[in-house]
Coordinates of N, CA and C and ligand atoms in Angstrom, one line a residue:
M702 N 0.9 -1.2 -0.1 CA 0.0 0.0 0.2 C 1.0 1.5 0.2
L703 N 0.9 2.3 -0.5 CA 1.3 3.6 -1.1 C -0.2 4.8 -0.7
N704 N 1.1 5.2 0.9 CA 0.4 6.8 1.2 C 1.1 6.8 1.0
L705 N 0.6 8.5 -0.1 CA 1.7 9.2 -1.1 C 0.7 10.9 -0.3
V706 N 2.0 12.2 0.3 CA 2.0 12.9 0.3 C 2.2 14.2 -0.3
F707 N 2.2 14.9 -1.6 CA 2.9 15.4 -2.7 C 3.0 17.1 -1.9
L708 N 3.7 17.6 -1.5 CA 4.3 18.9 -1.0 C 5.4 19.4 -1.7
G709 N 5.0 20.2 -1.9 CA 6.4 21.9 -2.4 C 5.2 23.2 -3.0
P710 N 6.2 24.1 -3.0 CA 5.1 26.1 -3.3 C 4.2 25.5 -4.4
P711 N 3.9 26.4 -3.9 CA 2.7 26.4 -5.0 C 3.0 27.2 -7.4
G712 N 3.0 25.8 -8.1 CA 3.7 25.1 -8.9 C 4.4 24.4 -9.2
A713 N 4.8 24.0 -7.6 CA 5.9 23.4 -7.7 C 5.4 21.8 -8.9
G714 N 4.2 21.8 -9.5 CA 4.5 20.6 -10.2 C 3.3 19.3 -10.0
K715 N 3.0 20.3 -8.1 CA 2.5 18.3 -7.9 C 1.1 18.2 -8.0
G716 N 0.4 18.9 -8.9 CA -1.3 18.6 -9.5 C -0.1 17.7 -11.0
T717 N 0.3 18.3 -11.5 CA 0.5 17.7 -13.1 C 1.5 16.4 -12.7
Q718 N 2.6 16.5 -11.6 CA 2.7 14.9 -11.2 C 2.3 14.0 -11.1
A719 N 1.0 14.6 -10.0 CA -0.1 13.8 -8.8 C -1.6 13.1 -10.4
V720 N -1.4 13.6 -11.4 CA -2.1 13.2 -12.4 C -1.5 11.9 -12.8
R721 N -0.7 11.9 -13.3 CA 0.6 10.7 -14.2 C 1.3 9.8 -13.3
V722 N 0.4 9.7 -11.1 CA 1.2 8.8 -11.0 C 0.4 7.8 -10.6
S723 N -1.0 9.1 -10.3 CA -2.1 8.6 -10.1 C -2.8 7.3 -11.5
A724 N -1.8 7.5 -12.1 CA -2.0 6.5 -13.8 C -1.1 5.4 -13.2
Q725 N 0.1 5.9 -13.5 CA 1.4 4.4 -13.4 C 0.3 3.8 -12.3
L726 N 0.5 4.5 -11.1 CA 0.4 3.6 -9.9 C -1.0 3.1 -9.7
G727 N -2.4 3.6 -10.2 CA -3.1 3.8 -9.5 C -3.9 3.4 -8.9
L728 N -3.0 4.4 -8.5 CA -3.5 5.8 -7.3 C -4.9 6.9 -6.8
P729 N -5.7 6.8 -6.3 CA -6.6 8.3 -6.2 C -5.6 9.6 -5.9
H730 N -5.5 10.0 -6.5 CA -5.5 11.3 -6.7 C -6.8 12.7 -5.8
I731 N -5.9 12.9 -4.8 CA -7.2 13.2 -4.3 C -6.9 15.1 -3.2
S732 N -6.9 16.3 -4.4 CA -6.7 17.0 -5.1 C -7.2 17.9 -3.7
T733 N -6.8 19.4 -2.5 CA -7.5 20.3 -1.4 C -8.9 21.1 -2.8
G734 N -7.6 20.9 -3.1 CA -7.8 22.2 -4.1 C -8.5 21.8 -5.1
D735 N -8.8 21.2 -5.6 CA -9.9 20.4 -6.3 C -11.3 20.5 -6.3
M736 N -10.6 19.8 -4.3 CA -11.9 19.7 -4.4 C -12.9 21.0 -3.9
L737 N -11.7 21.7 -3.3 CA -12.6 23.1 -3.3 C -12.9 24.7 -4.1
R738 N -12.4 23.6 -5.5 CA -13.1 24.8 -6.4 C -14.2 24.4 -6.9
S739 N -14.3 23.1 -7.0 CA -15.5 22.0 -7.3 C -16.6 22.7 -6.6
A740 N -15.8 23.1 -5.0 CA -16.9 23.6 -4.2 C -17.4 24.5 -4.2
I741 N -16.9 25.6 -4.4 CA -16.9 27.0 -4.2 C -18.1 26.7 -5.9
R742 N -17.0 26.3 -7.5 CA -18.3 26.4 -7.9 C -20.3 24.7 -7.9
E743 N -19.8 24.7 -7.5 CA -21.2 24.0 -6.8 C -21.5 24.5 -5.8
G744 N -21.4 26.2 -4.9 CA -22.3 27.0 -4.0 C -22.8 26.4 -2.9
T745 N -21.8 24.8 -2.5 CA -22.4 24.6 -0.8 C -21.4 25.5 0.0
E746 N -21.7 25.1 1.1 CA -21.7 25.9 2.6 C -19.7 25.9 2.5
I747 N -19.6 24.7 2.2 CA -17.8 24.5 2.2 C -17.3 25.6 1.1
G748 N -17.9 25.8 0.4 CA -17.0 26.7 -1.2 C -17.9 28.3 -0.9
L749 N -18.5 28.3 0.3 CA -18.7 29.5 0.2 C -18.1 30.6 0.6
K750 N -17.5 29.7 2.6 CA -16.3 29.9 3.1 C -14.9 29.1 2.6
A751 N -15.0 28.4 1.7 CA -13.5 29.1 1.0 C -13.2 30.0 0.2
K752 N -13.6 30.3 -0.3 CA -13.4 31.6 -1.3 C -13.1 32.4 -1.1
Q753 N -13.2 33.2 -0.3 CA -12.2 34.2 0.6 C -11.1 34.2 0.3
F754 N -10.9 33.2 1.6 CA -9.7 33.0 1.9 C -8.8 31.9 -0.2
M755 N -8.9 31.0 -0.6 CA -8.8 31.1 -1.7 C -8.9 32.6 -2.4
D756 N -9.7 33.3 -3.4 CA -9.1 34.2 -4.1 C -8.1 35.8 -2.5
A757 N -8.5 35.8 -2.2 CA -7.1 36.5 -2.1 C -5.4 35.2 -1.7
G758 N -5.1 33.9 -1.8 CA -4.2 32.9 -1.8 C -3.6 32.1 -0.5
N759 N -4.4 32.9 0.3 CA -4.9 33.0 2.3 C -5.1 30.8 2.3
L760 N -4.8 30.1 3.1 CA -5.3 29.1 3.6 C -5.8 28.3 4.3
V761 N -7.2 28.4 4.6 CA -9.3 27.3 4.3 C -8.6 27.6 5.4
P762 N -9.5 27.6 6.7 CA -8.7 27.1 8.0 C -8.7 25.7 8.3
D763 N -8.3 25.4 8.8 CA -7.5 23.7 8.9 C -8.6 23.2 9.2
E764 N -9.8 23.4 10.3 CA -10.6 22.4 10.4 C -11.9 22.9 9.2
V765 N -11.5 23.0 8.6 CA -13.0 22.8 7.7 C -11.6 21.7 6.5
V766 N -10.4 22.1 5.3 CA -10.7 21.2 5.2 C -9.6 19.6 5.7
I767 N -9.7 20.0 7.1 CA -9.3 18.2 7.4 C -10.3 17.7 7.2
G768 N -12.2 18.2 7.2 CA -12.7 17.5 7.6 C -13.6 16.8 5.9
I769 N -13.2 17.5 5.1 CA -13.6 17.6 3.4 C -12.1 15.9 3.3
V770 N -10.4 15.3 3.8 CA -10.2 14.7 3.9 C -10.6 13.2 3.8
R771 N -11.0 13.7 5.6 CA -11.1 13.1 6.2 C -12.2 11.6 5.3
E772 N -12.7 12.2 5.4 CA -14.9 12.0 4.3 C -13.9 11.6 3.4
R773 N -12.7 12.5 2.8 CA -13.0 11.7 1.3 C -11.1 10.3 1.6
L774 N -11.0 10.4 2.7 CA -10.8 8.7 2.8 C -10.9 7.7 3.2
A775 N -11.6 8.1 3.9 CA -13.4 7.0 4.2 C -14.2 6.1 2.9
K776 N -13.4 7.0 2.3 CA -14.5 6.2 1.1 C -13.1 4.6 0.2
P777 N -13.9 3.3 0.0 CA -13.4 2.5 -0.4 C -12.4 3.0 -0.8
D778 N -12.3 3.9 -2.2 CA -10.6 4.2 -3.3 C -9.5 3.7 -2.4
C779 N -9.8 4.4 -1.1 CA -8.5 4.7 -0.7 C -8.4 3.3 -0.1
A780 N -8.2 3.0 0.4 CA -8.1 1.3 1.0 C -7.1 0.7 0.6
A781 N -6.2 0.4 -1.7 CA -5.5 0.2 -1.4 C -4.2 1.4 -1.6
G782 N -4.5 3.3 -0.8 CA -3.8 3.4 -0.9 C -4.2 4.6 -2.0
Y783 N -3.4 5.9 -1.7 CA -3.8 6.6 -2.8 C -2.6 8.1 -2.6
I784 N -3.2 9.1 -3.6 CA -1.9 9.7 -3.3 C -3.0 12.4 -3.0
L785 N -2.0 12.7 -2.2 CA -2.7 13.7 -0.9 C -1.9 14.9 -2.0
D786 N -2.9 15.5 -3.1 CA -2.1 16.7 -3.7 C -2.6 18.2 -2.7
G787 N -1.2 18.5 -1.5 CA -2.2 20.5 -1.4 C -2.9 20.2 0.3
F788 N -2.1 18.8 0.7 CA -2.5 18.2 1.3 C -1.9 17.6 2.2
P789 N -1.0 17.6 3.8 CA -1.1 18.4 4.8 C -0.9 20.3 4.3
R790 N -1.2 21.1 5.0 CA -0.5 22.3 4.1 C 0.6 23.3 5.1
T791 N -0.1 22.1 6.5 CA 0.2 22.8 7.8 C 1.0 21.9 9.2
I792 N 1.2 21.8 9.8 CA 1.6 21.0 10.6 C 0.3 20.3 11.1
P793 N -0.6 21.2 11.9 CA -2.1 21.0 12.7 C -2.9 19.8 11.3
Q794 N -2.6 20.1 10.1 CA -3.0 19.3 9.2 C -2.6 18.0 9.6
A795 N -0.6 17.9 10.1 CA -0.8 16.4 9.7 C -0.3 15.8 10.5
E796 N -1.4 16.6 11.3 CA -0.8 16.1 12.6 C -3.0 15.0 12.8
A797 N -3.2 16.0 12.2 CA -4.1 15.8 11.8 C -4.6 13.9 11.1
L798 N -4.2 14.2 9.9 CA -3.5 13.0 9.0 C -2.1 11.7 9.3
D799 N -2.0 12.5 10.8 CA -2.0 11.0 11.1 C -2.1 10.4 12.3
M800 N -3.4 10.9 12.6 CA -4.7 10.2 13.0 C -5.8 9.7 13.6
V801 N -5.8 9.4 11.5 CA -6.3 8.7 11.1 C -5.8 7.5 9.4
T802 N -4.2 7.7 9.6 CA -3.5 6.9 8.4 C -2.4 7.1 8.9
E803 N -1.8 6.1 7.9 CA 0.0 6.1 8.0 C -0.3 6.6 6.8
I804 N 1.3 7.4 6.8 CA 1.8 8.3 5.5 C 2.5 6.9 4.9
T805 N 3.1 6.2 4.0 CA 4.0 5.9 3.6 C 5.4 6.7 2.7
A806 N 5.3 7.2 3.0 CA 6.4 8.8 1.9 C 5.3 10.4 1.5
A807 N 6.6 10.5 2.0 CA 6.6 12.7 1.4 C 7.2 12.6 0.2
V808 N 6.1 12.7 -0.8 CA 7.7 13.3 -1.7 C 7.5 15.2 -1.7
N809 N 8.6 16.0 -1.7 CA 8.6 16.9 -2.2 C 9.1 17.1 -3.4
I810 N 8.2 18.0 -3.7 CA 8.8 18.1 -5.4 C 9.7 20.0 -5.3
A811 N 11.0 20.3 -5.2 CA 11.1 21.7 -5.0 C 12.1 22.4 -5.6
V812 N 11.8 24.3 -6.0 CA 10.9 24.6 -7.1 C 11.7 26.0 -6.9
A813 N 12.9 26.6 -7.3 CA 13.0 27.8 -6.7 C 11.6 29.2 -7.6
D814 N 11.8 30.9 -6.3 CA 11.3 30.9 -6.7 C 10.6 31.9 -7.6
E815 N 11.7 31.9 -8.8 CA 11.9 33.2 -9.1 C 11.0 32.2 -11.5
A816 N 11.4 30.8 -10.9 CA 10.7 30.0 -11.6 C 8.8 29.1 -11.5
L817 N 8.6 29.7 -10.3 CA 6.7 29.4 -10.2 C 6.4 29.7 -10.0
V818 N 6.6 31.3 -10.3 CA 5.7 32.7 -10.6 C 5.7 32.2 -12.3
T819 N 6.9 32.8 -13.3 CA 7.1 32.2 -14.1 C 5.2 30.9 -14.1
R820 N 6.4 29.8 -13.9 CA 4.7 28.7 -13.8 C 3.7 29.0 -14.0
L821 N 3.0 29.7 -12.8 CA 2.2 30.4 -12.2 C 1.4 31.4 -12.8
S822 N 1.5 32.1 -12.7 CA 1.0 33.7 -14.0 C 0.7 32.8 -15.4
G823 N 2.2 31.7 -15.7 CA 1.5 30.9 -17.2 C 0.8 29.7 -16.6
R824 N -0.6 29.9 -16.5 CA 0.0 28.8 -16.5 C -2.6 28.9 -16.4
R825 N -2.4 27.4 -17.3 CA -4.2 27.6 -17.7 C -5.1 26.3 -17.5
S826 N -5.6 26.7 -16.8 CA -6.7 25.0 -16.2 C -7.8 24.8 -16.8
C827 N -8.5 23.7 -17.6 CA -9.5 23.5 -17.2 C -10.8 23.7 -16.8
T828 N -11.9 24.5 -16.9 CA -13.1 24.3 -15.7 C -13.8 23.1 -16.0
K829 N -13.8 22.6 -16.9 CA -14.3 21.2 -16.8 C -13.6 19.9 -16.5
C830 N -12.3 19.6 -16.9 CA -12.0 18.3 -16.6 C -10.6 18.7 -15.4
G831 N -10.9 19.9 -15.7 CA -9.7 20.0 -15.0 C -8.2 20.3 -15.3
H832 N -7.9 19.6 -16.8 CA -6.2 19.6 -17.5 C -5.5 20.9 -17.4
T833 N -4.6 21.1 -16.5 CA -3.4 21.7 -16.3 C -2.2 21.5 -17.6
T834 N -2.1 23.0 -18.1 CA -1.5 23.3 -18.6 C -0.4 25.1 -18.7
H835 N 0.1 25.5 -19.6 CA 0.8 26.0 -19.8 C 1.4 27.2 -21.1
V836 N 1.5 27.9 -21.3 CA 1.4 29.1 -22.3 C 2.7 28.7 -23.2
S837 N 3.3 28.6 -22.7 CA 4.7 28.0 -23.0 C 4.8 26.4 -24.1
M838 N 3.8 25.5 -23.0 CA 3.6 24.2 -23.5 C 2.9 23.8 -24.6
Y839 N 1.4 25.6 -24.6 CA 0.6 25.1 -25.2 C 0.0 25.8 -25.8
A840 N -0.4 26.8 -26.9 CA -0.9 27.5 -27.6 C -2.0 27.7 -27.0
G841 N -3.2 26.8 -27.5 CA -4.4 27.1 -28.1 C -4.8 27.3 -26.4
E842 N -6.4 28.0 -27.8 CA -7.8 28.1 -26.3 C -8.6 27.3 -25.9
N843 N -8.4 26.6 -26.0 CA -9.6 25.6 -25.7 C -9.1 23.9 -25.5
C844 N -9.5 23.7 -24.3 CA -8.5 22.1 -24.2 C -8.1 21.2 -24.7
P845 N -6.6 20.5 -24.3 CA -6.6 19.6 -25.3 C -6.8 18.3 -25.2
V846 N -7.3 18.4 -23.6 CA -8.7 16.9 -23.8 C -10.2 16.9 -24.0
C847 N -10.8 18.3 -23.7 CA -12.0 17.5 -23.8 C -12.8 19.5 -24.4
G848 N -12.2 20.3 -25.1 CA -12.6 21.0 -25.6 C -12.4 21.8 -25.4
E849 N -13.2 22.1 -23.5 CA -13.4 23.6 -23.2 C -13.0 25.3 -23.7
V850 N -13.1 25.9 -22.8 CA -12.6 26.5 -22.6 C -11.4 26.7 -21.3
L851 N -9.6 27.0 -21.6 CA -9.2 26.9 -21.0 C -9.6 28.7 -19.9
V852 N -8.4 28.6 -18.7 CA -9.2 29.6 -17.5 C -8.0 30.1 -17.6
Q853 N -7.7 31.2 -17.1 CA -6.9 31.1 -16.4 C -7.3 30.7 -14.6
R854 N -6.5 30.2 -13.3 CA -6.8 30.6 -12.1 C -6.7 31.4 -11.5
D855 N -8.2 32.4 -11.0 CA -7.9 34.2 -9.8 C -7.1 33.6 -8.9
D856 N -6.5 32.8 -8.9 CA -5.1 32.8 -7.5 C -3.8 32.8 -8.9
D857 N -4.1 33.1 -9.5 CA -2.6 33.0 -10.4 C -2.3 34.4 -11.2
K858 N -3.4 35.3 -10.2 CA -2.5 36.6 -10.8 C -1.5 36.8 -9.9
P859 N -0.7 38.0 -10.5 CA 1.3 38.8 -9.5 C 0.9 39.0 -8.4
D860 N 0.3 39.3 -8.1 CA -0.3 40.3 -6.2 C -0.8 38.3 -5.0
T861 N -1.4 37.9 -5.8 CA -1.9 36.6 -4.7 C -1.6 35.9 -5.3
I862 N -0.3 34.7 -5.6 CA 1.1 34.2 -7.6 C 2.1 35.1 -4.6
R863 N 2.3 36.5 -5.0 CA 3.1 36.4 -4.1 C 2.5 36.0 -2.4
N864 N 2.0 36.7 -2.4 CA 0.2 36.1 -1.4 C 1.0 34.8 -0.6
R865 N 0.6 34.1 -2.3 CA 0.6 32.3 -2.2 C 2.2 31.6 -2.1
L866 N 2.6 32.2 -2.1 CA 4.0 31.5 -2.1 C 4.5 32.2 -0.1
A867 N 4.0 33.6 0.4 CA 4.8 33.3 1.5 C 3.5 32.4 2.3
V868 N 2.4 31.9 2.7 CA 1.8 31.8 3.3 C 2.7 29.9 3.2
Y869 N 2.9 29.3 1.8 CA 3.8 27.9 2.0 C 5.0 28.4 3.4
N870 N 5.8 29.7 2.2 CA 7.3 29.8 3.1 C 7.1 30.3 5.1
K871 N 5.8 30.5 4.9 CA 5.5 30.2 7.2 C 4.9 29.0 7.3
N872 N 3.7 28.5 6.8 CA 3.1 27.5 7.3 C 2.7 26.5 6.4
T873 N 3.8 26.3 5.8 CA 3.4 24.8 5.1 C 5.0 24.3 4.6
Q874 N 6.1 25.0 4.8 CA 7.6 24.8 4.7 C 8.0 23.3 5.8
P875 N 7.6 24.2 7.2 CA 8.4 23.8 8.2 C 7.0 22.0 8.1
L876 N 7.0 20.8 7.4 CA 6.3 19.9 7.5 C 7.0 19.4 6.8
I877 N 8.0 20.5 6.0 CA 9.3 18.7 5.4 C 10.1 18.6 6.4
D878 N 11.2 19.3 7.0 CA 11.6 19.0 8.9 C 10.0 17.9 9.3
Y879 N 8.8 18.5 9.4 CA 8.2 17.0 10.1 C 8.3 15.6 9.7
Y880 N 8.4 15.6 7.7 CA 8.4 14.8 6.3 C 9.9 13.8 7.7
Q881 N 11.0 15.2 7.3 CA 12.4 14.3 7.4 C 12.3 13.7 9.1
A882 N 11.0 14.2 10.0 CA 12.2 14.1 11.5 C 11.1 12.5 11.5
Q883 N 10.0 11.7 10.6 CA 9.6 11.3 11.0 C 10.4 9.4 9.4
G884 N 10.7 10.5 8.9 CA 11.9 8.6 7.4 C 11.4 8.8 6.4
K885 N 10.0 9.9 6.2 CA 9.4 9.4 5.3 C 9.9 10.4 4.1
L886 N 11.1 11.6 4.0 CA 10.1 12.9 2.6 C 10.9 11.5 1.9
T887 N 11.0 12.4 1.0 CA 11.3 11.7 0.0 C 10.9 13.5 -1.6
A888 N 12.4 13.8 -1.6 CA 13.5 14.8 -1.7 C 12.9 14.6 -3.7
V889 N 12.9 15.4 -4.7 CA 12.6 15.3 -6.3 C 12.6 17.0 -6.4
D890 N 14.4 17.2 -7.5 CA 13.8 18.3 -8.1 C 13.6 17.6 -9.4
G891 N 12.4 18.8 -8.7 CA 11.2 19.9 -9.1 C 11.9 20.9 -11.0
S892 N 12.9 21.6 -11.0 CA 12.8 21.9 -12.2 C 13.4 21.0 -12.3
Q893 N 13.1 20.4 -13.4 CA 13.7 19.6 -14.3 C 12.4 19.5 -15.5
P894 N 12.3 19.2 -16.4 CA 11.3 18.9 -17.9 C 10.1 17.8 -17.2
V895 N 9.1 17.9 -17.2 CA 8.3 17.7 -16.7 C 7.8 16.2 -16.4
D896 N 9.0 14.6 -16.7 CA 8.8 13.5 -17.6 C 10.5 13.0 -16.7
E897 N 10.7 14.4 -17.0 CA 12.1 13.8 -15.2 C 12.0 13.7 -14.5
V898 N 11.2 14.8 -13.7 CA 10.3 14.8 -12.8 C 9.4 13.4 -11.7
F899 N 9.2 13.2 -13.7 CA 7.4 12.1 -12.8 C 9.2 10.6 -12.7
G900 N 9.2 10.6 -14.5 CA 10.8 9.2 -14.0 C 11.3 9.6 -12.0
A901 N 11.6 10.3 -11.9 CA 12.1 10.3 -10.1 C 11.5 10.5 -9.1
I902 N 10.9 11.2 -10.0 CA 9.4 10.1 -8.6 C 8.9 8.5 -8.8
I903 N 8.5 8.2 -9.5 CA 8.6 7.3 -10.6 C 9.7 6.2 -9.6
G904 N 10.9 6.7 -9.4 CA 12.6 6.1 -9.2 C 12.5 5.3 -7.9
A905 N 11.9 6.5 -7.6 CA 11.9 6.8 -6.0 C 11.5 6.0 -4.6
L906 N 9.5 5.6 -6.1 CA 9.0 5.1 -4.9 C 8.6 3.5 -5.1
T907 N 9.6 3.9 -6.2 CA 9.7 1.9 -6.9 C 11.0 1.0 -6.2
G908 N 12.3 2.2 -5.8 CA 13.0 1.5 -5.5 C 14.5 1.1 -7.2
Q909 N 13.2 2.2 -8.1 CA 14.0 1.9 -9.0 C 15.3 3.5 -9.4
A910 N 16.1 2.6 -9.8 CA 17.4 4.5 -11.0 C 15.7 5.0 -11.5
S911 N 15.8 5.7 -11.1 CA 15.1 6.6 -12.9 C 16.3 6.8 -13.8
Ligands
AP5_1744 P1 -3.9 23.9 -4.9 O1 -4.9 23.8 -5.8 O2 -3.3 22.9 -4.1 O3 -2.7 24.8 -5.4 P2 -1.4 24.8 -4.7 O4 -0.5 24.5 -3.9 O5 -1.3 26.5 -4.9 O6 -0.4 24.5 -5.3 P3 -0.9 25.1 -7.3 O7 -1.7 24.0 -7.8 O8 -0.6 26.6 -7.5 O9 0.4 24.2 -8.1 P4 0.9 22.6 -8.3 O10 2.5 22.3 -7.4 O11 0.0 21.4 -8.4 O12 2.0 23.4 -10.1 P5 0.7 22.9 -11.4 O13 1.6 21.1 -12.2 O14 -0.5 23.6 -11.9 O15 -4.0 25.2 -3.1 C1 -5.0 26.8 -3.5 C2 -5.6 27.7 -2.5 O16 -7.1 26.3 -2.2 C3 -4.8 27.6 -1.5 O17 -4.0 28.3 -1.9 C4 -5.4 27.0 -0.8 O18 -5.9 28.3 -0.5 C5 -7.2 26.6 -0.3 N1 -6.1 24.7 0.0 C6 -5.7 24.3 -0.9 N2 -5.7 23.2 0.5 C7 -5.9 23.5 0.8 C8 -5.1 23.7 2.4 N3 -4.9 21.1 2.8 N4 -5.6 24.2 3.9 C9 -5.8 26.0 3.4 N5 -6.0 25.8 2.3 C10 -5.9 25.1 1.0 O19 2.0 23.5 -12.2 C11 2.0 24.7 -11.6 C12 2.3 25.1 -13.2 O20 3.8 24.9 -13.9 C13 1.0 24.4 -14.8 O21 1.2 25.6 -16.0 C14 1.9 23.4 -15.3 O22 1.7 23.0 -17.1 C15 3.9 23.3 -15.3 N6 4.5 22.7 -14.7 C16 4.1 21.8 -14.4 N7 5.1 21.0 -14.7 C17 6.8 22.0 -14.7 C18 7.7 21.5 -14.8 N8 8.8 19.9 -14.4 N9 8.1 22.7 -16.3 C19 7.8 23.3 -16.4 N10 6.7 23.3 -16.3 C20 6.2 22.7 -15.1

């Protein structure tokens, strides 16, 4: 069983890699960002609570996010493992996670801040199927997977990106030490091309040279 956490700053490629690793290893991909954006689109109570925090690039309160992750991990498809993308993001979230499950490995995808700003400001996402691309990789206006229009995420504007990076440094970076202390941290150089980052992650998880 592989219970995985993908760590890394905004734009490190957690979502991009989680989609690929999920397909390769047959594990469900659980993205708290995607779950919250879908709650906002559906106008649920959680979505209404989350919107103001997300639009400003701040973290949604721990109790809200911990609740939705607990519920999701209790579903049958998580019994044989899962990939958590964007959770935990604070020490209290990591402690709450440790109370309901045992994490096998935390994959930390590291990328320098300057590259993150370029990645986030050029990111385009599909509102229908969630596919993510970048203006430097794909010039079309419609999703190459489902044909829906691609949009820029509301929190991918310059000021919000800066705040998200500051929030990451303050609240989420301490998780690197948290998982290191548990002997569960796997560090990957996220500045490489997408295929190479993927190879490095699979290599680290399966114990093969990449
Ligand atoms: P969330 O959706 O989780 O955003 P994030 O962590 O800021 O991460 P991103 O989705 O921005 O980046 P990513 O690392 O997945 O990179 P991607 O693969 O897209 O969270 C959004 C908000 O929700 C938070 O700010 C918060 O408000 C709330 N939230 C979510 N979880 C929460 C929690 N646990 N607690 C509290 N609040 C929470 O790649 C980025 C771009 O780079 C793409 O264009 C991609 O094509 C490109 N790219 C990817 N890999 C490479 C590569 N190797 N080389 C070149 N380009 C690449």
